[in-house]
One Martini backbone bead per residue (centre of mass of N, CA, C, O) as a GRO file, in nm:
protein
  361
    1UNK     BB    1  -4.416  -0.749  10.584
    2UNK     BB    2  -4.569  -1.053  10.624
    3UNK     BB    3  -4.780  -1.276  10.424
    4UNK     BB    4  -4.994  -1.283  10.649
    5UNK     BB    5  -5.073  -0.998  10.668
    6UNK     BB    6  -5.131  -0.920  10.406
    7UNK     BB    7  -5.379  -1.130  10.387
    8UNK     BB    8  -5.544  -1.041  10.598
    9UNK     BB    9  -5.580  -0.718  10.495
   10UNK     BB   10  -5.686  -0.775  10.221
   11UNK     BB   11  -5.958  -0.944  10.373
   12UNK     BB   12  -6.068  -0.751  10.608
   13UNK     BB   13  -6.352  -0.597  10.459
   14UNK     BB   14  -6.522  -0.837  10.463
   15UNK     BB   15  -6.660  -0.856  10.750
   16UNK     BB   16  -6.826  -0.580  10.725
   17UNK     BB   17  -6.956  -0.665  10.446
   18UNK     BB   18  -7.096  -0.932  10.588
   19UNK     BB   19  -7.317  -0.773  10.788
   20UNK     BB   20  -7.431  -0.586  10.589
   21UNK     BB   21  -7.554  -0.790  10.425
   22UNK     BB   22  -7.725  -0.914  10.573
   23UNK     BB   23  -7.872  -0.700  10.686
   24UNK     BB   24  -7.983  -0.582  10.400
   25UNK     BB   25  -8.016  -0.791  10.183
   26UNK     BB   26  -7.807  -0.851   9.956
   27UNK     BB   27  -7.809  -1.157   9.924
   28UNK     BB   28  -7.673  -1.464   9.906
   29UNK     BB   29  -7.428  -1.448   9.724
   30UNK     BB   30  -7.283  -1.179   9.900
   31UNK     BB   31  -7.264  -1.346  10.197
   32UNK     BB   32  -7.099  -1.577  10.041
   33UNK     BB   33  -6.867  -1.432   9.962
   34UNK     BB   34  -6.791  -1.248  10.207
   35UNK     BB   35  -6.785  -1.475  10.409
   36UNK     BB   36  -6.575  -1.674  10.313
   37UNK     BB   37  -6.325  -1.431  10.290
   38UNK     BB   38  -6.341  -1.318  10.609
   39UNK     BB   39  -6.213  -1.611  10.711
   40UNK     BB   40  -5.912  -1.579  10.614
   41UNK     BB   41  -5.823  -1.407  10.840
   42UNK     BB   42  -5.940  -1.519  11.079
   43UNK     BB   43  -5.768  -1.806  11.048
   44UNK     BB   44  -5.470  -1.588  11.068
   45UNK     BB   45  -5.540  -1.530  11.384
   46UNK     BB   46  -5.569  -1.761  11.503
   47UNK     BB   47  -5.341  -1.953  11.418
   48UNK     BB   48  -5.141  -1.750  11.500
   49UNK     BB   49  -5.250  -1.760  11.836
   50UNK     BB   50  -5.155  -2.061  11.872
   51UNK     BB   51  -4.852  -2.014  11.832
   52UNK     BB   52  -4.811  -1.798  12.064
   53UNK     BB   53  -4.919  -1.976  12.291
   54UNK     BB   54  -4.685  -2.233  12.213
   55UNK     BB   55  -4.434  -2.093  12.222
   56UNK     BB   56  -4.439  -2.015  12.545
   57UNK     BB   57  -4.559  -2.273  12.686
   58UNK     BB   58  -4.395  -2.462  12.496
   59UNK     BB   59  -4.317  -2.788  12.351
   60UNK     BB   60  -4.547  -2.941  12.481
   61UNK     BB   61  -4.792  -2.776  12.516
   62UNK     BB   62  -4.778  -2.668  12.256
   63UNK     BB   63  -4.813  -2.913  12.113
   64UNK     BB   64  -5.099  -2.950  12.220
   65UNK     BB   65  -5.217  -2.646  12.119
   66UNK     BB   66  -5.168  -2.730  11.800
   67UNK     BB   67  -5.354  -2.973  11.798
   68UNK     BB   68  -5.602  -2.890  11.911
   69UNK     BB   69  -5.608  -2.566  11.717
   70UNK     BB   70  -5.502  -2.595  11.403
   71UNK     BB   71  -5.845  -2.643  11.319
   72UNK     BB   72  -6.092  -2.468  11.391
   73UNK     BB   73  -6.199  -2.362  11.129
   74UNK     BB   74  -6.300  -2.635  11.053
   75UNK     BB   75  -6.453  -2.746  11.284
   76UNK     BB   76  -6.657  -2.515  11.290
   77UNK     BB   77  -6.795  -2.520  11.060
   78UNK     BB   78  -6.889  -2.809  11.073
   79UNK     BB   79  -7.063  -2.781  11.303
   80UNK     BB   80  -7.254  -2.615  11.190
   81UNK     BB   81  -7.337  -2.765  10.969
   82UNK     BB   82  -7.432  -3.015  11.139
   83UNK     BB   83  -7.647  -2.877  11.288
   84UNK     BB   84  -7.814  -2.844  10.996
   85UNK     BB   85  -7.768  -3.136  10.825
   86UNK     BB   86  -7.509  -3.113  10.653
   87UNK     BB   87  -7.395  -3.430  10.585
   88UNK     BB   88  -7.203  -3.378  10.323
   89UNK     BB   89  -7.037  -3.165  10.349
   90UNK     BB   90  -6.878  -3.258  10.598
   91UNK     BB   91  -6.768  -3.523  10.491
   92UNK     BB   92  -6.629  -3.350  10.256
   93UNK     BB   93  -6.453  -3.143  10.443
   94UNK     BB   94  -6.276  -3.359  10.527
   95UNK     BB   95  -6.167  -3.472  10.306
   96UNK     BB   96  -6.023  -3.215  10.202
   97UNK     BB   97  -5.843  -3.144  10.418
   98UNK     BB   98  -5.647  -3.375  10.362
   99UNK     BB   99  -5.582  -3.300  10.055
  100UNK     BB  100  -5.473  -3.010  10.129
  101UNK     BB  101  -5.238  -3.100  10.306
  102UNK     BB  102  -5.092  -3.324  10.120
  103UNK     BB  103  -5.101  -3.188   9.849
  104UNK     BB  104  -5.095  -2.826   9.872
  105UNK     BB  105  -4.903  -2.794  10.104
  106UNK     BB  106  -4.662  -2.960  10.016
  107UNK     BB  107  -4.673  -2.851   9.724
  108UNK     BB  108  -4.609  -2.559   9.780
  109UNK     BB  109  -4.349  -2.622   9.943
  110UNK     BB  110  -4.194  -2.721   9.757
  111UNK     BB  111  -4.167  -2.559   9.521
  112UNK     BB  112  -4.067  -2.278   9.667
  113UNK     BB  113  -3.829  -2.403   9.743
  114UNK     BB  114  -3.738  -2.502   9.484
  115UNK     BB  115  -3.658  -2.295   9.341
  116UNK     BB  116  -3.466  -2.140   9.592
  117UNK     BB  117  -3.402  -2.479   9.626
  118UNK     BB  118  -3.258  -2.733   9.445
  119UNK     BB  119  -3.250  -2.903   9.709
  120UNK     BB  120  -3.443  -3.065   9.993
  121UNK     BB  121  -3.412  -3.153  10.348
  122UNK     BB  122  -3.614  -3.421  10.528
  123UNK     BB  123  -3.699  -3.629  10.794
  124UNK     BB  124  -3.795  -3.912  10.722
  125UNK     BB  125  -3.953  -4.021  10.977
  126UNK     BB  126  -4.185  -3.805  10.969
  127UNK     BB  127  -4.251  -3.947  10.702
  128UNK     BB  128  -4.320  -4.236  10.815
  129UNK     BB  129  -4.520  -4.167  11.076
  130UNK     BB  130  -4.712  -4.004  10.949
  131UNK     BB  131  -4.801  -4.176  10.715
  132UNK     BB  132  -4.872  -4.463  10.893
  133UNK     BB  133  -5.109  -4.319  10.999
  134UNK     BB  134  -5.250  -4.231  10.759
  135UNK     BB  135  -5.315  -4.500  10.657
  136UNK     BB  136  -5.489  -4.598  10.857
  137UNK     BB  137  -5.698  -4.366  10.894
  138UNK     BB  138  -5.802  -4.439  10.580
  139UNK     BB  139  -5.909  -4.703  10.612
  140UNK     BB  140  -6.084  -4.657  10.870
  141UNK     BB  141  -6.286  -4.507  10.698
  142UNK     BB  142  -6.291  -4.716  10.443
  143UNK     BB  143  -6.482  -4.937  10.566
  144UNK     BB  144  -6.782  -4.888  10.593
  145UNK     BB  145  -6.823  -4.843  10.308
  146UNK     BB  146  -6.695  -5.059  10.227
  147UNK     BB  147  -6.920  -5.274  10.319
  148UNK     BB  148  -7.153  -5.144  10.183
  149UNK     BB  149  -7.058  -5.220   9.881
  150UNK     BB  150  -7.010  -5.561   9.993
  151UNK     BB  151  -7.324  -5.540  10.061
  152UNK     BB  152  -7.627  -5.590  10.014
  153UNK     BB  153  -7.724  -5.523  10.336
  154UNK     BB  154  -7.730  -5.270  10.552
  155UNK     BB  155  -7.781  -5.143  10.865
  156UNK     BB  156  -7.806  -4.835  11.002
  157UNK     BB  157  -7.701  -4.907  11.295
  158UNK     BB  158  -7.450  -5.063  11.166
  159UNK     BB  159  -7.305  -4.813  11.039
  160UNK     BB  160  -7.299  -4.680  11.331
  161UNK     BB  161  -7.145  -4.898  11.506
  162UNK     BB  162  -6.890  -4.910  11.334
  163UNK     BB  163  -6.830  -4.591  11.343
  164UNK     BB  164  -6.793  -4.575  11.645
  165UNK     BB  165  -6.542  -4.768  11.656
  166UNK     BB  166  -6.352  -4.627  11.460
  167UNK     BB  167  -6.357  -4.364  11.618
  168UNK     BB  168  -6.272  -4.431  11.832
  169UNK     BB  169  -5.962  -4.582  11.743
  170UNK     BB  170  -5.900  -4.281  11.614
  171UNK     BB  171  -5.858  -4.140  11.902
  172UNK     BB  172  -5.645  -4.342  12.062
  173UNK     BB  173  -5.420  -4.275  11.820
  174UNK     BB  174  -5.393  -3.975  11.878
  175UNK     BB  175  -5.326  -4.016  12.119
  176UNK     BB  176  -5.060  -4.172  12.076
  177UNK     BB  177  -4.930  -4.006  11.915
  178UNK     BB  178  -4.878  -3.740  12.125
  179UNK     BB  179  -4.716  -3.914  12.285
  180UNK     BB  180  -4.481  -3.992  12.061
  181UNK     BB  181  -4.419  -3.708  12.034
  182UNK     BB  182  -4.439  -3.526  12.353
  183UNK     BB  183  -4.251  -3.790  12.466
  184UNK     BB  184  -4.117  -4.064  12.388
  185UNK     BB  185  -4.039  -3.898  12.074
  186UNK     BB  186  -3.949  -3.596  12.092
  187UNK     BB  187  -3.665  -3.612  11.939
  188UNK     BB  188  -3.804  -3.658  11.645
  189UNK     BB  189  -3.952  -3.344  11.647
  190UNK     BB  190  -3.705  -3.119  11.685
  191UNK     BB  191  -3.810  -2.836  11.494
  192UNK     BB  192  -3.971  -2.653  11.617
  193UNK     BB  193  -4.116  -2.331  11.634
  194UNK     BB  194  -4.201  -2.076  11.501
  195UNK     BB  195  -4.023  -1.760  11.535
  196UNK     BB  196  -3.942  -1.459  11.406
  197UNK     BB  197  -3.859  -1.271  11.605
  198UNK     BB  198  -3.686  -1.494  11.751
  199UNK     BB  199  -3.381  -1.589  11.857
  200UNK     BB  200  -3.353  -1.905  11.921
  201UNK     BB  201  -3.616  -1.968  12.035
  202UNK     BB  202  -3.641  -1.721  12.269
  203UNK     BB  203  -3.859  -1.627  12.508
  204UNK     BB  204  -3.948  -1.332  12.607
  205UNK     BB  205  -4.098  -1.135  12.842
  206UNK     BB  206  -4.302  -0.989  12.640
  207UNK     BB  207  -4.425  -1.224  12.526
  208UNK     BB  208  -4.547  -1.379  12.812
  209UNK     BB  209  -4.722  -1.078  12.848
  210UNK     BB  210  -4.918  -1.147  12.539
  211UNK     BB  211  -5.051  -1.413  12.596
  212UNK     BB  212  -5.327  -1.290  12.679
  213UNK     BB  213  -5.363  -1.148  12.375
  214UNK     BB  214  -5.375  -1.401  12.232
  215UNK     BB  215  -5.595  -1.551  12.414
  216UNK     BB  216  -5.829  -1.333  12.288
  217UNK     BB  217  -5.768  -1.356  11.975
  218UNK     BB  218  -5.839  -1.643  11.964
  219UNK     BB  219  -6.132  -1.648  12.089
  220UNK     BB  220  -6.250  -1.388  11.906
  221UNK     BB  221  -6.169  -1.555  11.636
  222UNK     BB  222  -6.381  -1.801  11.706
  223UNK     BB  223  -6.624  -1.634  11.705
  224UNK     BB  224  -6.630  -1.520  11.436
  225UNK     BB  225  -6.594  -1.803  11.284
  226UNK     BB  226  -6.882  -1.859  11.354
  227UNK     BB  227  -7.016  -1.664  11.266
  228UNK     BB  228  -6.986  -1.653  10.958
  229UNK     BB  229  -7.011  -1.969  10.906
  230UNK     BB  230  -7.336  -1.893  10.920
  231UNK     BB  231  -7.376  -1.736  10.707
  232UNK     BB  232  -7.286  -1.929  10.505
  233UNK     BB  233  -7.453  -2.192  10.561
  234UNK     BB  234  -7.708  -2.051  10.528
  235UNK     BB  235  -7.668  -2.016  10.181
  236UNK     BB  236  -7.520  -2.244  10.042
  237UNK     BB  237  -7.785  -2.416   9.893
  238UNK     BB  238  -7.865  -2.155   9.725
  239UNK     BB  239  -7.585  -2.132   9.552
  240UNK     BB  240  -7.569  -2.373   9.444
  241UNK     BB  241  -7.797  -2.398   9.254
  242UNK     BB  242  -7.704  -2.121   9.125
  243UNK     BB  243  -7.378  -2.269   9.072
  244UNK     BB  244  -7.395  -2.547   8.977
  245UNK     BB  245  -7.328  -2.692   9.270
  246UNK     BB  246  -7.201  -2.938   9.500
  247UNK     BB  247  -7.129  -3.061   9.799
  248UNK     BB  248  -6.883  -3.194   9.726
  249UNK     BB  249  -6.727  -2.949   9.612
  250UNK     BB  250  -6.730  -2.763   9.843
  251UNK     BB  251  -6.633  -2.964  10.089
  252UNK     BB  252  -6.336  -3.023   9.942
  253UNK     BB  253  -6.274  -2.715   9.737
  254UNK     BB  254  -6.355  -2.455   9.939
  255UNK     BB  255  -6.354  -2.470  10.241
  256UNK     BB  256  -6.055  -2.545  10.256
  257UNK     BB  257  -5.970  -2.260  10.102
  258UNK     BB  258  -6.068  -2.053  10.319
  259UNK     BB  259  -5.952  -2.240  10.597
  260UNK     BB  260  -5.636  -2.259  10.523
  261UNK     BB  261  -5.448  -2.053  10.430
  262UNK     BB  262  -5.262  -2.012  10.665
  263UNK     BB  263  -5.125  -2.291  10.613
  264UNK     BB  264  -5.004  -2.191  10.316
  265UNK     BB  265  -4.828  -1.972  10.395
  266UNK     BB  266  -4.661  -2.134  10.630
  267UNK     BB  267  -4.549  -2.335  10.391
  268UNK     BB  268  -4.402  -2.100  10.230
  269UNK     BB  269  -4.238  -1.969  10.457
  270UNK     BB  270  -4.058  -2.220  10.545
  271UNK     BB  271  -3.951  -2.293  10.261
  272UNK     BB  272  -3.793  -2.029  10.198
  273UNK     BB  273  -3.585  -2.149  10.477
  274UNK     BB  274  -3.521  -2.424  10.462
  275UNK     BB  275  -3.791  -2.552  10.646
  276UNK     BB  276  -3.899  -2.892  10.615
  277UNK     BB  277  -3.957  -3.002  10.877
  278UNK     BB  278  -4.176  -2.819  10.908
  279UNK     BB  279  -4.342  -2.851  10.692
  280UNK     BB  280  -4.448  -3.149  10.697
  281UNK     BB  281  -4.535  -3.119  10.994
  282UNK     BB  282  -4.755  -2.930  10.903
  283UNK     BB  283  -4.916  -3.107  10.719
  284UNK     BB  284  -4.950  -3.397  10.826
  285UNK     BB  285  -5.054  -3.281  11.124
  286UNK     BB  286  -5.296  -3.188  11.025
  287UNK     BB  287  -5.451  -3.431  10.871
  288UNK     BB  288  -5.413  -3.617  11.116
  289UNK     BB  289  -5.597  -3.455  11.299
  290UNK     BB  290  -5.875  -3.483  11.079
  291UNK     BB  291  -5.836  -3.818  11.079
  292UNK     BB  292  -5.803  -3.863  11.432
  293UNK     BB  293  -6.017  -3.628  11.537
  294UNK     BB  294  -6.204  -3.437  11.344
  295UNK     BB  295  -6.379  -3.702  11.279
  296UNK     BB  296  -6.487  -3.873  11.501
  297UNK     BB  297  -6.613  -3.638  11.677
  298UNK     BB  298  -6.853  -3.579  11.439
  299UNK     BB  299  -6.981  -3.846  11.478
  300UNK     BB  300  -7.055  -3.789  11.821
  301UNK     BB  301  -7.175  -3.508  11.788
  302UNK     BB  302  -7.430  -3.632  11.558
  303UNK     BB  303  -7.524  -3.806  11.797
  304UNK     BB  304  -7.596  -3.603  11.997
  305UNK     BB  305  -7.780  -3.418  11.751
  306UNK     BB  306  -7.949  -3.616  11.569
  307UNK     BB  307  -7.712  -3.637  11.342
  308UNK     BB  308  -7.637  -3.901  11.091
  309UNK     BB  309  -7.301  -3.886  11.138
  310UNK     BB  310  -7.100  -4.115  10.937
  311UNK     BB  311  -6.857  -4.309  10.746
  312UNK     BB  312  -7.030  -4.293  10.493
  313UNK     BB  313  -6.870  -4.192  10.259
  314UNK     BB  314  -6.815  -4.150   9.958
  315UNK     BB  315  -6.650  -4.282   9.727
  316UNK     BB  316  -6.488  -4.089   9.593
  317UNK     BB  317  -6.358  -4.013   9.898
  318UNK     BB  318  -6.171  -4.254   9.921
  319UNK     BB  319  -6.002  -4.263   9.661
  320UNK     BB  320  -5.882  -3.983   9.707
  321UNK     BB  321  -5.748  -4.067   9.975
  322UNK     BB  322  -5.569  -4.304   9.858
  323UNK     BB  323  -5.409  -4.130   9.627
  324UNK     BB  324  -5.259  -3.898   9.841
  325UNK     BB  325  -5.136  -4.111  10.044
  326UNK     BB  326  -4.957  -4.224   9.817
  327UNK     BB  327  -4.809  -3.956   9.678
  328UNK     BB  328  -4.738  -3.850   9.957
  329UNK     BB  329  -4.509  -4.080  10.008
  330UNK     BB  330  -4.349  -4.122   9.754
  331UNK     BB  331  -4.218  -3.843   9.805
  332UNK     BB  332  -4.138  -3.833  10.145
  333UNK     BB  333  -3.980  -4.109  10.193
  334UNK     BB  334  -3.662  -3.986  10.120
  335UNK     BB  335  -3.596  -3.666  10.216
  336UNK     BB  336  -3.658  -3.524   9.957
  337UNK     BB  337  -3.709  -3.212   9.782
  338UNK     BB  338  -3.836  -3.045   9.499
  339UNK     BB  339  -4.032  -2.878   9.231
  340UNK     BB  340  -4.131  -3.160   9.114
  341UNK     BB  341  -4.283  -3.286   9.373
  342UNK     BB  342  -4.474  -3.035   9.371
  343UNK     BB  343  -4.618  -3.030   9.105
  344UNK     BB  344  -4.739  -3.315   9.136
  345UNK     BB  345  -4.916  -3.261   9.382
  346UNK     BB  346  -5.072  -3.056   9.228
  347UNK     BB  347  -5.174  -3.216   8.984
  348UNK     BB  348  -5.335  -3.392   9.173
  349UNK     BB  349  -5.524  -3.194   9.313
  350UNK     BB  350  -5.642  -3.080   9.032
  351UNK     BB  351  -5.747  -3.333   8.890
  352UNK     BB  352  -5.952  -3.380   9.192
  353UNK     BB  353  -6.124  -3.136   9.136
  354UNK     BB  354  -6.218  -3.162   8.863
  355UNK     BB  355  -6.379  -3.444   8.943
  356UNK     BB  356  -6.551  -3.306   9.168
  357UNK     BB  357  -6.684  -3.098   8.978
  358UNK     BB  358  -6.808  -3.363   8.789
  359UNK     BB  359  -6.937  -3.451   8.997
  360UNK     BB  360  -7.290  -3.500   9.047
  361UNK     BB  361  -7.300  -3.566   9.399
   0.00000   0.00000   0.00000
């Protein structure tokens, strides 16, 4: 059994008995333990089942199935909470997902590889062509702000214009990633699918035949974690008062670390394998997700919902994500990486937590 089933069943109980807790009105506490919990199975059979519609679909499609359904369940949560006005904490979430990214993920997999090869080798390019839509992407979050700070007044509606327009930008960016990853040069990206089943990534009769109940495991498990997240976000205010925590730190790393799981396992399991360019392209190729699609879009989605939405986040989630994007370009950009490289990176996001824990607002 691979760690992912093993994490998935570990927090199996929890899904059932976070129902339970609402229905009986266990308390704000035990539905948000319990709901937090539930998710990261959720997470893993989600994930799971985009890769295996993925790997099926083939190259082109599945790299599309999985740019677009990679990050589900951090959209979903952020969702539920846009929906109900916590625009503070989503703001938070987008933040936390990219330094989770960037740092925990790339972090946990240099490490973890580091350990069992002296070190590990993968394709620079990756790395280079990757890291500069991220910088790209960091900067243009961080001009509204910029802006709103360097500015005696700023009217709301210029803070929301200014915002629709780099969001717009940064979806035009993410298409063009797409095309340059998924046609134009996708030569350069040829690092295959994960498909541990299959030798030689070749696709047999039986998985093709199964398309279909991962596709239902997708929907199914999309649906729970909207669940969850729901009761998640409901209590979510009441519980932040009760443990004196702020919606700043619940943002960048509770629901993270709740919604990444699957991701973590991921890049665990492939640097052990000696498999950096998935490693690598699993992580940035997330953050990049977050930051030139899922970050624009609730923005949009925002002003559908005549919810505040817009990237005038916190300085200090500016600061902390071009800390993010300097520390792991200066690591990746060699095509080399080693066990303390890992440790740097993890370094740093540890910590950005304990800064984000002791932040005020």
């Amino acid at each position: 059994m691979n760690l992912r089933k093993i994490v998935s069943f570990a927090f199996l109980l929890f899904i059932p008995l976070s129902v339970v807790a609402s229905r009986l009105n266990w308390g704000d506490q035990a539905i948000f333990i319990a709901a937090a919990l539930s998710i990261i199975p959720l997470s893993i059979w989600l994930s799971t089942a985009v890769e295996r519609v993925a790997v099926v679909t083939g190259p082109t499609l599945g790299g599309l199935v999985n740019a677009i359904f990679g990050n589900t369940t951090t959209l979903v949560i952020a969702l539920i909470a846009l929906k109900k006005g916590l625009v503070d904490i989503v703001q938070a979430s987008i933040t936390g997902s990219i330094l989770s990214d960037l740092l925990l993920f790339m972090g946990m997999g240099m490490l973890t590889g580091g350990i069992r090869y002296k070190e590990q080798e993968f394709k620079p390019i990756l790395a280079r062509v990757n890291g500069s839509s991220m910088t790209l992407a960091v900067i243009a979050i961080a001009l509204p702000t910029l802006v709103i700070y360097t500015s005696k007044v700023v009217e709301v509606a210029d803070i929301l214009s200014l915002s629709l327009v780099t969001a717009t930008v940064l979806l035009i960016v993410y298409g063009l990633t797409l095309l340059f990853s998924l046609k134009t040069h996708s030569y350069l990206y040829e690092v295959g699918l994960s498909n541990e089943n299959t030798p030689d990534n070749q696709v047999s009769e039986e998985e093709k035949a199964q398309v279909w109940i991962w596709l239902l495991v997708l929907l199914t498990s999309t649906v729970a974690v909207a669940y969850e997240s729901d009761l998640f976000v409901n209590v979510v205010e009441s519980v932040m008062e009760g443990f004196n925590l702020t919606p700043l730190f619940i943002g960048v790393i509770f629901i993270p670390l709740i919604s990444d799981v699957s991701g973590i396992v991921t890049v665990i399991q492939l640097a052990l394998k000696n498999q950096m360019d998935l490693t690598v392209s699993v992580a940035m190729g997330d953050s990049l997700l977050v930051a030139l699609f899922v970050a624009p879009l609730l923005v949009f989605i925002g002003q559908f919902w005549q919810q505040p939405m817009d990237l005038n986040f916190n300085p200090f989630n500016v600061v902390a994500l071009i800390v993010a994007v300097v520390v792991t370009n200066l690591i990746s950009f060699t095509g080399r990486s080693n066990w303390l490289d890992g440790t740097l990176l993890l370094a740093t996001y540890l910590i950005l937590a304990v800064a984000f824990y002791y932040h005020p607002t």
